[in-house]
XYZ file of C-alpha atoms in Angstrom:
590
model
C 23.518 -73.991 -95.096
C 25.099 -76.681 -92.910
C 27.712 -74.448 -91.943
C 25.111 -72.102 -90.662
C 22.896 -74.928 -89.128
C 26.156 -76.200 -87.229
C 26.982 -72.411 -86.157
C 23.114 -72.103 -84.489
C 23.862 -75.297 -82.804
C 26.867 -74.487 -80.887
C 25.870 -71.312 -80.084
C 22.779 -72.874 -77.962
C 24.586 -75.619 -76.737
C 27.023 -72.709 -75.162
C 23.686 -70.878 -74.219
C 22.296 -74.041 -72.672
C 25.677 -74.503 -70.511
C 25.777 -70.670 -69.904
C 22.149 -71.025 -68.740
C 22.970 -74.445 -66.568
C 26.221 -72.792 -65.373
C 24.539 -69.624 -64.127
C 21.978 -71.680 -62.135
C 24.572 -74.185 -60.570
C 26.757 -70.817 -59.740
C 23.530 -69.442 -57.720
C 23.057 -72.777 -56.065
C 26.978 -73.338 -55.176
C 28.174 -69.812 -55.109
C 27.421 -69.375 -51.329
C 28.804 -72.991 -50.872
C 32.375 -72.669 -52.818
C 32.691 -68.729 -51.399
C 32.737 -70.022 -47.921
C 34.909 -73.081 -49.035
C 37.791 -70.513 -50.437
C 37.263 -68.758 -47.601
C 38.085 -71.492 -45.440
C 41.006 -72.368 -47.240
C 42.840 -69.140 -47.068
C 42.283 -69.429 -43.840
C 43.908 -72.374 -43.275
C 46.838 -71.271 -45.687
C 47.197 -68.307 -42.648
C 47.314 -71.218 -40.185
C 49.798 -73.209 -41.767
C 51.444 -70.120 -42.357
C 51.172 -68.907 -39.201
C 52.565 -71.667 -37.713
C 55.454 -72.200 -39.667
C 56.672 -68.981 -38.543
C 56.302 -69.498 -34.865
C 58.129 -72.560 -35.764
C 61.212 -70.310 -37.212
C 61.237 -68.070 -34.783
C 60.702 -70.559 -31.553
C 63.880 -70.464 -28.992
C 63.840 -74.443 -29.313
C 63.361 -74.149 -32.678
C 65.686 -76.867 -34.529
C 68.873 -75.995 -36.495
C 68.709 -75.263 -40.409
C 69.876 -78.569 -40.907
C 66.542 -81.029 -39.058
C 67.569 -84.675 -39.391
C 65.538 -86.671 -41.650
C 63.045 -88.535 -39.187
C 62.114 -85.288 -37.389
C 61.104 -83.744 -40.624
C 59.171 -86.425 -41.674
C 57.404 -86.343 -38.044
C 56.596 -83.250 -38.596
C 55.059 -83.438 -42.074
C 53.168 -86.586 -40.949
C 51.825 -84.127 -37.755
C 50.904 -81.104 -40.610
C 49.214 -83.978 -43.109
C 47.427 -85.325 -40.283
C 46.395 -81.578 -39.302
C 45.952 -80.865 -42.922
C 43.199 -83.785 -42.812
C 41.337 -82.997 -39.358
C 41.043 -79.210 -41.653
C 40.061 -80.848 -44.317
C 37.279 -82.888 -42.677
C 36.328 -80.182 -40.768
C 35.902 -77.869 -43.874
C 33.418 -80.904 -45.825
C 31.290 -80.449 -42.440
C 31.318 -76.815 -42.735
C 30.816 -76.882 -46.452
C 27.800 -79.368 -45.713
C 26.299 -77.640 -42.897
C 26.598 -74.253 -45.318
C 24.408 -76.380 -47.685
C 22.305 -77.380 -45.172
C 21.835 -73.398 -44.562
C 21.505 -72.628 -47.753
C 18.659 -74.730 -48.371
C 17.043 -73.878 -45.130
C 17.424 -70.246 -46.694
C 16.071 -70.771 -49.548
C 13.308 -72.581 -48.254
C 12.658 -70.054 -45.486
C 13.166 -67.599 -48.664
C 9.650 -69.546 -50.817
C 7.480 -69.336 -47.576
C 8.355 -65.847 -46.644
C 7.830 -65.059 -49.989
C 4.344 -66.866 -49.939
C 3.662 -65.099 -46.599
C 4.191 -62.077 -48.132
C 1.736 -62.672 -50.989
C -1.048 -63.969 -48.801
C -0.040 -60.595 -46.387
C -0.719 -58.758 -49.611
C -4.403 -60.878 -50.451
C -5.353 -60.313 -46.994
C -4.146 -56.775 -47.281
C -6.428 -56.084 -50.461
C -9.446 -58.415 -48.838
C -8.912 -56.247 -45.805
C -9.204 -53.063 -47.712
C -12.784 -54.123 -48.902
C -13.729 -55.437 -46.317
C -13.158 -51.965 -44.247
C -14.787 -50.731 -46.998
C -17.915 -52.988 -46.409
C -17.790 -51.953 -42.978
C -17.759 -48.698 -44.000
C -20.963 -49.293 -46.214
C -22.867 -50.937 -43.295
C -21.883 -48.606 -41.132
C -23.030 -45.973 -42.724
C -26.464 -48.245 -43.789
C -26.927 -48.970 -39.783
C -27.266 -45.115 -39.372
C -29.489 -44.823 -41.942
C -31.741 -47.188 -40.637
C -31.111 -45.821 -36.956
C -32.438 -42.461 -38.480
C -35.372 -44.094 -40.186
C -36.478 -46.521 -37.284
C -36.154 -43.465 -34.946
C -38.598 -41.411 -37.320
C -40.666 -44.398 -37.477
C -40.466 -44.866 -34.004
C -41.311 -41.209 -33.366
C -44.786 -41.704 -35.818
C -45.550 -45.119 -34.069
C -45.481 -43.397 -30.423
C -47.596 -40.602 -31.608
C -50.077 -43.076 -33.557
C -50.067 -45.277 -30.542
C -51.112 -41.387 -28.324
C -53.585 -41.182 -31.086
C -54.717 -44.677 -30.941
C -55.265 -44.801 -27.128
C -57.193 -41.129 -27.696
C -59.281 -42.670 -30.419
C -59.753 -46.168 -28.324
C -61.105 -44.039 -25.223
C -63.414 -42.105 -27.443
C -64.530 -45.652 -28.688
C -64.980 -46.926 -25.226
C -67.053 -43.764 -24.850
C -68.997 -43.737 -27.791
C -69.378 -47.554 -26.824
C -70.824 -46.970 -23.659
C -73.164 -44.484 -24.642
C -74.147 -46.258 -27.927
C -75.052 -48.822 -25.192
C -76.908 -46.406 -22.884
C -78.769 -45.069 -26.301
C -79.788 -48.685 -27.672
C -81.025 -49.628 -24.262
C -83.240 -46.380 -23.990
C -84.579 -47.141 -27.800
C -85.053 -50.586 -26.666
C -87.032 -49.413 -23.412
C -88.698 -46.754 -25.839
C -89.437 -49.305 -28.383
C -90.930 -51.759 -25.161
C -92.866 -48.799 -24.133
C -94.312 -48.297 -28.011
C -94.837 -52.080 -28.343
C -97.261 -51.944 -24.998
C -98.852 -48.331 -26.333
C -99.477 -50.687 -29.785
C -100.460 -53.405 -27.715
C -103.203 -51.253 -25.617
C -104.485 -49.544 -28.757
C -104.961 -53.405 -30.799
C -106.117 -54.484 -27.220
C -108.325 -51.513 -27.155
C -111.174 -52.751 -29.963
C -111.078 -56.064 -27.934
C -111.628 -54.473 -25.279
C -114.768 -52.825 -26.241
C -116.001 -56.077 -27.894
C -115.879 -57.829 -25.043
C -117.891 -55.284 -22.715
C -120.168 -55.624 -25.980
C -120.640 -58.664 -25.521
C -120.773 -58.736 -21.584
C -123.345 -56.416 -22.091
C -125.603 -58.526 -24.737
C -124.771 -61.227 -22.347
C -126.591 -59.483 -19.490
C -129.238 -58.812 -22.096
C -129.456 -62.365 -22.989
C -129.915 -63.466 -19.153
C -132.804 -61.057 -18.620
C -134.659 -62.044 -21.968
C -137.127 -65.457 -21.231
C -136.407 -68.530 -22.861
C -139.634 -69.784 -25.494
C -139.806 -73.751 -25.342
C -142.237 -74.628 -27.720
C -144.235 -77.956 -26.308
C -146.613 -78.394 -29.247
C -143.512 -79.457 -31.580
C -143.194 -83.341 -30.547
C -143.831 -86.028 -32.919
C -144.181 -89.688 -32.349
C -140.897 -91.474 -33.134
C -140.593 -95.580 -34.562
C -137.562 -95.972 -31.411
C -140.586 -95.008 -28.825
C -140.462 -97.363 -25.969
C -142.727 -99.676 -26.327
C -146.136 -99.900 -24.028
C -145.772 -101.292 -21.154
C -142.382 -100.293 -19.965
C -141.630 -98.955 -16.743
C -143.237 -96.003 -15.850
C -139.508 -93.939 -14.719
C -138.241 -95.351 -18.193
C -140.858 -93.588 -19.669
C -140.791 -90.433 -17.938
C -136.890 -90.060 -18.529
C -137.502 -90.849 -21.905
C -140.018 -87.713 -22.811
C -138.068 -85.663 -20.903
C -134.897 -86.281 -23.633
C -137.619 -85.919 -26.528
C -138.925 -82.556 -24.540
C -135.939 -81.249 -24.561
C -135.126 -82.065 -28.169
C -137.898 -81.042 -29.622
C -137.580 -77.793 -27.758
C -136.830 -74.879 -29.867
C -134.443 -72.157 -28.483
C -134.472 -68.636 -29.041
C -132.126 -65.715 -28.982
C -132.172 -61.897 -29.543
C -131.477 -60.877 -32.622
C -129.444 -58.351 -31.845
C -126.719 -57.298 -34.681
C -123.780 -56.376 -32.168
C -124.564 -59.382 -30.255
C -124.421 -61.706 -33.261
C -121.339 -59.551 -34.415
C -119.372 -60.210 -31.229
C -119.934 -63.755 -31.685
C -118.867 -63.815 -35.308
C -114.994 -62.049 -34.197
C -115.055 -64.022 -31.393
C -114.871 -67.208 -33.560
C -112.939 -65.638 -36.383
C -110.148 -65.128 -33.349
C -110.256 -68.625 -32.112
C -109.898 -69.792 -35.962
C -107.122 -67.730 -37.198
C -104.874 -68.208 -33.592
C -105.699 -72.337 -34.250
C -104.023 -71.813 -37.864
C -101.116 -69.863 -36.825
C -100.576 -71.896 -34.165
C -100.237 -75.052 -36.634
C -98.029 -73.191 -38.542
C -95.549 -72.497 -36.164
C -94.958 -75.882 -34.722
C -93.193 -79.151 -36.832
C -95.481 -81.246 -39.114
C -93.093 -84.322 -37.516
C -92.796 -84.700 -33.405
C -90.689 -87.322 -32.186
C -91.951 -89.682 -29.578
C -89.453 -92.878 -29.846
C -86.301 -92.428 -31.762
C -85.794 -95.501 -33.983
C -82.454 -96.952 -33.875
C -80.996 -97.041 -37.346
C -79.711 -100.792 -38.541
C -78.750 -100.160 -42.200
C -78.773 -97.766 -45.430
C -81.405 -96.664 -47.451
C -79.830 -94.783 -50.077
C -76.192 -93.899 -50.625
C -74.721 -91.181 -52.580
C -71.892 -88.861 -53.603
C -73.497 -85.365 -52.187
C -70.610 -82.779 -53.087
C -67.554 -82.358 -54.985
C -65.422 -82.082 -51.882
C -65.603 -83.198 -48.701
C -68.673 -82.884 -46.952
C -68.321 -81.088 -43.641
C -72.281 -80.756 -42.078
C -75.438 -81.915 -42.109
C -78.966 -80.798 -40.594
C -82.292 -82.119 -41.019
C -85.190 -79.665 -41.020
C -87.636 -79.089 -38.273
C -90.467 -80.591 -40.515
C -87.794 -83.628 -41.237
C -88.773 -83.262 -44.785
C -85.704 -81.636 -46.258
C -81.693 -82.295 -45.471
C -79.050 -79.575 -45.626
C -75.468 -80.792 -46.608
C -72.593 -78.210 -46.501
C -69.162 -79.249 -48.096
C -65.686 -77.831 -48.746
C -66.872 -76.853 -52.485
C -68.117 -73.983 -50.786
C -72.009 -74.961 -51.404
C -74.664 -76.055 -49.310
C -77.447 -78.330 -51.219
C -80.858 -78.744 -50.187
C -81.878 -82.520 -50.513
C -85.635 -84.267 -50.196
C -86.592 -87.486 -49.044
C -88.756 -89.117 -50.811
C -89.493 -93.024 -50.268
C -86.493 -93.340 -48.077
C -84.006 -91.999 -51.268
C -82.225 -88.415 -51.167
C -83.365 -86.498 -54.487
C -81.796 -83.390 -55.085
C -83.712 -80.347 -54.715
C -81.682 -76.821 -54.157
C -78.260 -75.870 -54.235
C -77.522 -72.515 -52.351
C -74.470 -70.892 -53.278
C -72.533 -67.441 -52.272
C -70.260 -68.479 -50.201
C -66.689 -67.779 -50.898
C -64.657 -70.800 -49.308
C -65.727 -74.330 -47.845
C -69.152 -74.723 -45.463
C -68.362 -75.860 -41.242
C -71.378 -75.888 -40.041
C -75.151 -75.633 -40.912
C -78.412 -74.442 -38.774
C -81.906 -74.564 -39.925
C -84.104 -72.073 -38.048
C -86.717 -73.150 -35.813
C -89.836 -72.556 -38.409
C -87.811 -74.238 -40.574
C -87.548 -71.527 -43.490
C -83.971 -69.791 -42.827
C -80.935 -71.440 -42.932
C -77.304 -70.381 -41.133
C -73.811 -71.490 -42.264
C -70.735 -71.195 -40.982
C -67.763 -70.985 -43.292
C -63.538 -71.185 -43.494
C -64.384 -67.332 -45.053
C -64.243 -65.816 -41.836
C -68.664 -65.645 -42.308
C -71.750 -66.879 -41.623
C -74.549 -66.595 -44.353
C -78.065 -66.902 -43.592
C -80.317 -67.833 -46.654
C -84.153 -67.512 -47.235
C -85.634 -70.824 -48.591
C -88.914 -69.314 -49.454
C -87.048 -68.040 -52.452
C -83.554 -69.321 -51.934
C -81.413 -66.310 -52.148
C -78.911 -65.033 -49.239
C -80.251 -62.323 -47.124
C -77.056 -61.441 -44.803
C -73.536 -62.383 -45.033
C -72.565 -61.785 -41.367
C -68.598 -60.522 -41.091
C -66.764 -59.713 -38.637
C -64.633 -62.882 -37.723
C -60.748 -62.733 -38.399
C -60.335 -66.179 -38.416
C -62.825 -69.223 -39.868
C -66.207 -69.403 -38.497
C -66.800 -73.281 -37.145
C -69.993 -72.887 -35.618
C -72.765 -70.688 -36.620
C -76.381 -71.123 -34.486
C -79.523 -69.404 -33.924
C -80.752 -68.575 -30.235
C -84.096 -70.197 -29.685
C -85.705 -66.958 -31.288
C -85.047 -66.307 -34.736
C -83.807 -62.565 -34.634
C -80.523 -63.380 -32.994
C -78.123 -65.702 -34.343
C -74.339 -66.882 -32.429
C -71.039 -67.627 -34.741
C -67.744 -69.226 -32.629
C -64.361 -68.252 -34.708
C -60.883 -69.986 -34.249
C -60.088 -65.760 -33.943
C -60.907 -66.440 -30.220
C -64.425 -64.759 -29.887
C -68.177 -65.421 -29.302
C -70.405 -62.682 -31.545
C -73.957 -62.374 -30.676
C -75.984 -61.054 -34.330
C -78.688 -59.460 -34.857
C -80.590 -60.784 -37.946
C -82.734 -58.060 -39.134
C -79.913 -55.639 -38.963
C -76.995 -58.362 -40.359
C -75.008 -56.248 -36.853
C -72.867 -57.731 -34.348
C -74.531 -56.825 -31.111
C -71.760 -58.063 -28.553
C -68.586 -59.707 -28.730
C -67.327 -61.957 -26.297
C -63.820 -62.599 -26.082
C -62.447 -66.017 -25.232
C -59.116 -67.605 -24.237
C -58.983 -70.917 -26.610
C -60.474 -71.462 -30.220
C -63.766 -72.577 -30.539
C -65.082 -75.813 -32.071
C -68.344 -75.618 -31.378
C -71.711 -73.097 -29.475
C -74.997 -74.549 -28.766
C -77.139 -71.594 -27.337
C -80.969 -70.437 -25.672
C -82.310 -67.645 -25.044
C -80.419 -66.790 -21.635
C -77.114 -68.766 -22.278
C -74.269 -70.118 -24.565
C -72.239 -72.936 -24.182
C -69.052 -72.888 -26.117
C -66.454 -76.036 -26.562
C -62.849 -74.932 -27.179
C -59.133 -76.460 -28.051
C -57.896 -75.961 -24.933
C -60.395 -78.940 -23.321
C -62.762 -76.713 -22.056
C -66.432 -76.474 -22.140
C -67.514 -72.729 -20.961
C -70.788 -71.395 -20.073
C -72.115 -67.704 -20.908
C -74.388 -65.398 -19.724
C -75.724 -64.105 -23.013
C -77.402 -60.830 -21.676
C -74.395 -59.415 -19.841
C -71.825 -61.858 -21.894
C -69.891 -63.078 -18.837
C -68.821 -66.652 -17.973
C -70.762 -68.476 -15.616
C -68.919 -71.590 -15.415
C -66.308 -73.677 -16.484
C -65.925 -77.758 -17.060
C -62.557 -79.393 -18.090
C -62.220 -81.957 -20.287
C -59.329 -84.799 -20.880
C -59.180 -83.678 -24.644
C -59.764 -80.881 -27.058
C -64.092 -80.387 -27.730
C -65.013 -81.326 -31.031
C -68.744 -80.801 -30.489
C -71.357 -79.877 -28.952
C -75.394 -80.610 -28.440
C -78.282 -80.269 -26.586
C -81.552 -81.947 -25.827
C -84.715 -81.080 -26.723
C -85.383 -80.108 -22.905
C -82.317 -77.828 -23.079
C -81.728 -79.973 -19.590
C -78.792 -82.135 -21.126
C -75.578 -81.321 -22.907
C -73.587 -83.710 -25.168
C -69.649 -83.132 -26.041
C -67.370 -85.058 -28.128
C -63.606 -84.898 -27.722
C -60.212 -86.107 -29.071
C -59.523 -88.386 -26.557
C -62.257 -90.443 -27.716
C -65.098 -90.210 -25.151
C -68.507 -88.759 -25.167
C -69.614 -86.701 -22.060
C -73.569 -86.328 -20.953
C -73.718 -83.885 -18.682
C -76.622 -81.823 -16.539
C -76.824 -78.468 -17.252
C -78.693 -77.540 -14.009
C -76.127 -79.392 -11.568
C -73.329 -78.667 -13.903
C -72.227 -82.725 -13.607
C -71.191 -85.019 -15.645
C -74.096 -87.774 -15.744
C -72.509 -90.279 -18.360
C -69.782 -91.457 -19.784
C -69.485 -92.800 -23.322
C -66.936 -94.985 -24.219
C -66.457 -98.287 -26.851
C -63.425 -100.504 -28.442
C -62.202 -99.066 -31.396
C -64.706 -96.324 -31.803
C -61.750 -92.991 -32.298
C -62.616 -89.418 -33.017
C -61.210 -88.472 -36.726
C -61.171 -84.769 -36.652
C -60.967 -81.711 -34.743
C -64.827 -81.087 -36.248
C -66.048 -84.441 -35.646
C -69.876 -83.893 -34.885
C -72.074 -86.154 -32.277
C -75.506 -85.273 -31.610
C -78.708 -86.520 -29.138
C -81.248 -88.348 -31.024
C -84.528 -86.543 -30.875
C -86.189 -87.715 -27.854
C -82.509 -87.589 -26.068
C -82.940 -91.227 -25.416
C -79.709 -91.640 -27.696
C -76.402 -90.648 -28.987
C -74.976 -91.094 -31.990
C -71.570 -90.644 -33.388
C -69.103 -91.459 -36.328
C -65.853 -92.692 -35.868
C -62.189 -92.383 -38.235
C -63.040 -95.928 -39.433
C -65.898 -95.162 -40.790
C -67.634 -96.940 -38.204
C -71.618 -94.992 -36.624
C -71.801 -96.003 -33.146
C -75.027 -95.328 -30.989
C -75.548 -95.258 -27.236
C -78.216 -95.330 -24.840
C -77.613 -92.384 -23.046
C -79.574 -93.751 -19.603
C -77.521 -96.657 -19.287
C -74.245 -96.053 -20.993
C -74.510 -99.212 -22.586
C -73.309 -99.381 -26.667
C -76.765 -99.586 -28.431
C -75.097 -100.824 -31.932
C -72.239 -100.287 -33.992
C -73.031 -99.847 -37.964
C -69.852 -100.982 -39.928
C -68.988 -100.965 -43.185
C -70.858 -98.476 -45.028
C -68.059 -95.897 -45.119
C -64.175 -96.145 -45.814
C -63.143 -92.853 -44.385
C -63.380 -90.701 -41.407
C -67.332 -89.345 -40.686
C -67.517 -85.909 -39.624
C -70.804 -85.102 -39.379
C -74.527 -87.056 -38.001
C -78.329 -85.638 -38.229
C -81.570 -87.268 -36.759
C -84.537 -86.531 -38.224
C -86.818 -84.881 -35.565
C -89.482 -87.476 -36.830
C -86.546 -90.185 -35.465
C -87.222 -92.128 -38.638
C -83.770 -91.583 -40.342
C -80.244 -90.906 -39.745
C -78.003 -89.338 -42.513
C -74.335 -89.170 -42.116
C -71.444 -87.381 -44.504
C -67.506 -87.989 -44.948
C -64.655 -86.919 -46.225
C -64.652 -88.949 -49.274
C -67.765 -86.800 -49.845
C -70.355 -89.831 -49.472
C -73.742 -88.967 -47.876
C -75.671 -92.418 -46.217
C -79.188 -92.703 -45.108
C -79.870 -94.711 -42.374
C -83.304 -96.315 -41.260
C -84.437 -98.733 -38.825
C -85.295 -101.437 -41.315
């Protein structure tokens, strides 16, 4: 076994010097080639030389003393030496090489593998180009065929739109002869209703006549002796005027009894009676004469669950509207200066911008981020019309001073003019900015945009009348109750009062620290447009006299967030305004 164990270990130590002896002969082999090389050569040299020296004519005689012999092996050693030195350079310098070779030999051979990566990455990647070639003219077909279909549907579209401006125009020409045929009905109706009048009255012109030709009776015999008689001797014109005033009371006047006469009477009255009543009915309970300045809160609540965007008192300043961003608006009555809740009126599908009782004070109009307005009934508190048409959320929805049309501003750019007992847009009007904010009459519209801009608007033929710049974007809008003054509200933090029938501005607004919080901020006239009231970022209401410009007050402290909306109570008794942390304040005077 040792034998064996000695045998294995000799042969790999002769492996192991086989092995280093093959890699030293790789590394030297070039080296001790060129070294043999060089000595053979200079074996031919010395060779060489030694025969010129033999055969040379001067050449010395067989038998060279001792000294020159020795010169001359001295000259060869010294030779011999210069070769010698000169083959270590070329030995070293063929090292040098060599590993400059090999070298040169590792990074071609790493060039060559990256030439080969490249190669293969090249390969897919002409393949990839391949693929999106070919993808690129598949989608050059398809946007060619749909190219192809969007020219022809754009033919078709400017075919239909023609037919549209077509049907347009004579769906115009059509509703304006109904609406001239309907005028012409109403005065037929009229003349027949007028008709029975008619008759009545030369009825009673008639008994009339009658009556004038018929003697009056006085009967004399009638008078009775009264305690307040003046007493005797009194002057004798007192007494005279005196029985004339108990003649004629004591007189007894008679009539015909005739049935139509009596009858004409009777409708005559009944007339003057029911008109009175309807009359009473139409108009609010609660007419301002002197607005009341508000000085601090009443009652203070949390109205919604979200922010609370507008507010609106009714005409009859009995009930309060509140609409919020939890998409309801609640009905709210004041009784002994609190706010008790009384309605909620819901249907809406996304948060409440604006709110607009109608002048009898029994519809009410809201705006919403839906793209709608909805107008409810509060005689039984249900939604009549959801008004759509809007591509883009409705921030102002008002009625036109009669109740049968309504006017909704969009941030889609438009103006849309409703009509409420159809739930049908009537007429858009297109506009350049978005709008903020509409008040309206019967003949015109005044719209406040983003892009600073208050415009005016026919509203029968829907064109713009005029046009007043503003330093920043409108906010809001209002009007007096003469419909002679206009109020806006703007980011740069003024308040403009301006003439409607000059068209100039009449007042300025201004105060330290008041700021506008929102692009919806509302400000609004106080009922008898002595006033104008405002809430700030801060939290902060701030009132001015409108005829002097002068800052009537500034209520502090009451709200910690930004107020976005005011209303005045038509009575001018109280002010209610709403925030964003969803707080509701009523203001009075004392």
């Amino acid at each position: 076994m040792a034998t064996e164990g000695a045998e294995s270990w000799r042969k790999h130590i002769a492996r192991e010097l086989q092995h280093r002896d093959r890699l030293q002969k790789l590394h030297f082999e070039a080296l001790i080639l060129s070294y043999n090389q060089l000595l053979e050569k200079s074996d031919m040299v010395q060779l060489w030389r030694d025969r010129c020296d033999l055969h040379s004519p001067s050449a010395p005689s067989p038998s060279p003393e001792p000294e020159s012999v020795a010169n001359v092996q001295f000259q060869h050693g010294e030779k011999l030496t210069k070769l010698h030195q000169a083959n270590g350079e070329l030995a070293q310098e063929v090292f040098e090489l060599s590993k400059r070779y090999r070298h040169k030999e590792g990074e071609l051979q790493s060039a060559q593998s990256r030439l080969a990566e490249l190669e293969v990455k090249l390969g897919e990647m002409e393949a990839e180009r391949q693929r999106l070639r070919t993808r690129i003219e598949a989608l050059e077909e398809a946007n060619r065929a749909v190219k192809e279909k969007y020219d022809s549907l754009q033919h078709l579209y400017h075919a239909h739109w023609q037919k549209l401006r077509t049907q347009e125009v004579e769906g115009t020409e059509l509703i304006q002869n109904l609406i001239d045929i309907k005028a012409q009905a109403a005065q037929d109706l009229n003349y027949l209703n007028e008709k029975p009048r008619r008759t009545k009255q030369k009825d009673l012109e008639k008994d009339l006549a009658v009556v004038s030709n018929v003697p009056v009776s006085i009967d004399t015999d009638v008078f009775r002796h009264e305690p307040n008689e003046p007493p005797e001797g009194a002057g004798q014109q007192e007494s005279k005027s005196y029985k004339s005033r108990r003649s004629f009371r004591s007189a007894s006047f008679s009539l015909p009894t005739h049935p139509k006469f009596l009858q004409s009477f009777k409708g005559l009255f009944r007339k003057r009676s029911n008109t009175a009543y309807n009359e009473v009915d139409c108009s609010p309970s609660n007419i301002c004469s002197l607005a009341r300045v508000p000085a601090r809160v009443r009652h203070s609540l949390e109205a919604h669950d979200g922010e609370v965007n507008a507010v609106r008192f009714s005409p009859n300043s009995k009930i309060l509207a509140t609409g919020s961003s939890d998409r309801k608006v609640k009905l709210w009555d004041i009784v002994g200066g609190t706010l008790q809740d009384l309605k909620t009126l819901e249907g809406s599908n996304d948060g409440v911008t604006s709110i607009e009782f109608d002048p009898s004070g029994q519809q009410i109009l809201a705006g919403s981020y839906d793209n709608t307005a909805r107008l409810w009934s509060l005689k039984d508190c249900e939604l009549k019309h959801t008004l759509s048409g809007h591509s883009a959320k409705v921030t102002a929805a008002k009625f036109k001073f009669y109740v049968r049309e309504a006017v909704t501003g969009s941030h889609d750019r438009t103006l849309k003019i409703w009509d409420l007992t159809k739930a049908a847009c009537v007429k858009t009007i297109p506009v350049l900015s978005r709008c903020s904010d509409i008040v309206c009459s019967d003949y015109f519209i005044v719209s406040g945009h983003f892009d600073k801009k208050i415009r005016l608007w026919d509203c029968r033929s829907g064109i713009k009348t005029d046009e007043i710049p503003l330093q920043g974007k409108v906010t809001s809008l209002d009007i007096n109750s003469d419909r002679t003054q206009l109020l806006s509200c703007s980011r740069d933090d003024v308040l403009k009062v301006m003439d409607l029938r000059m068209n100039e501005v009449l007042q300025e607004l201004r105060a330290e620290g008041f700021k506008c919080g929102a692009d919806w901020t509302k400000a609004i006239f106080s009922p008898d447009g002595s006033y104008a009231v405002v809430g700030s970022s801060d939290g902060a209401l701030y009132v001015w006299d409108v005829l002097s410009g002068k800052l009537e007050t500034c209520l502090v402290g009451q709200h910690r967030s930004s107020i976005n909306a005011v209303s005045w109570s038509l009575s001018g008794e109280y002010v209610v305004s709403v925030d964003r942390t969803k707080i509701a304040n009523l203001w009075a005077d004392c």
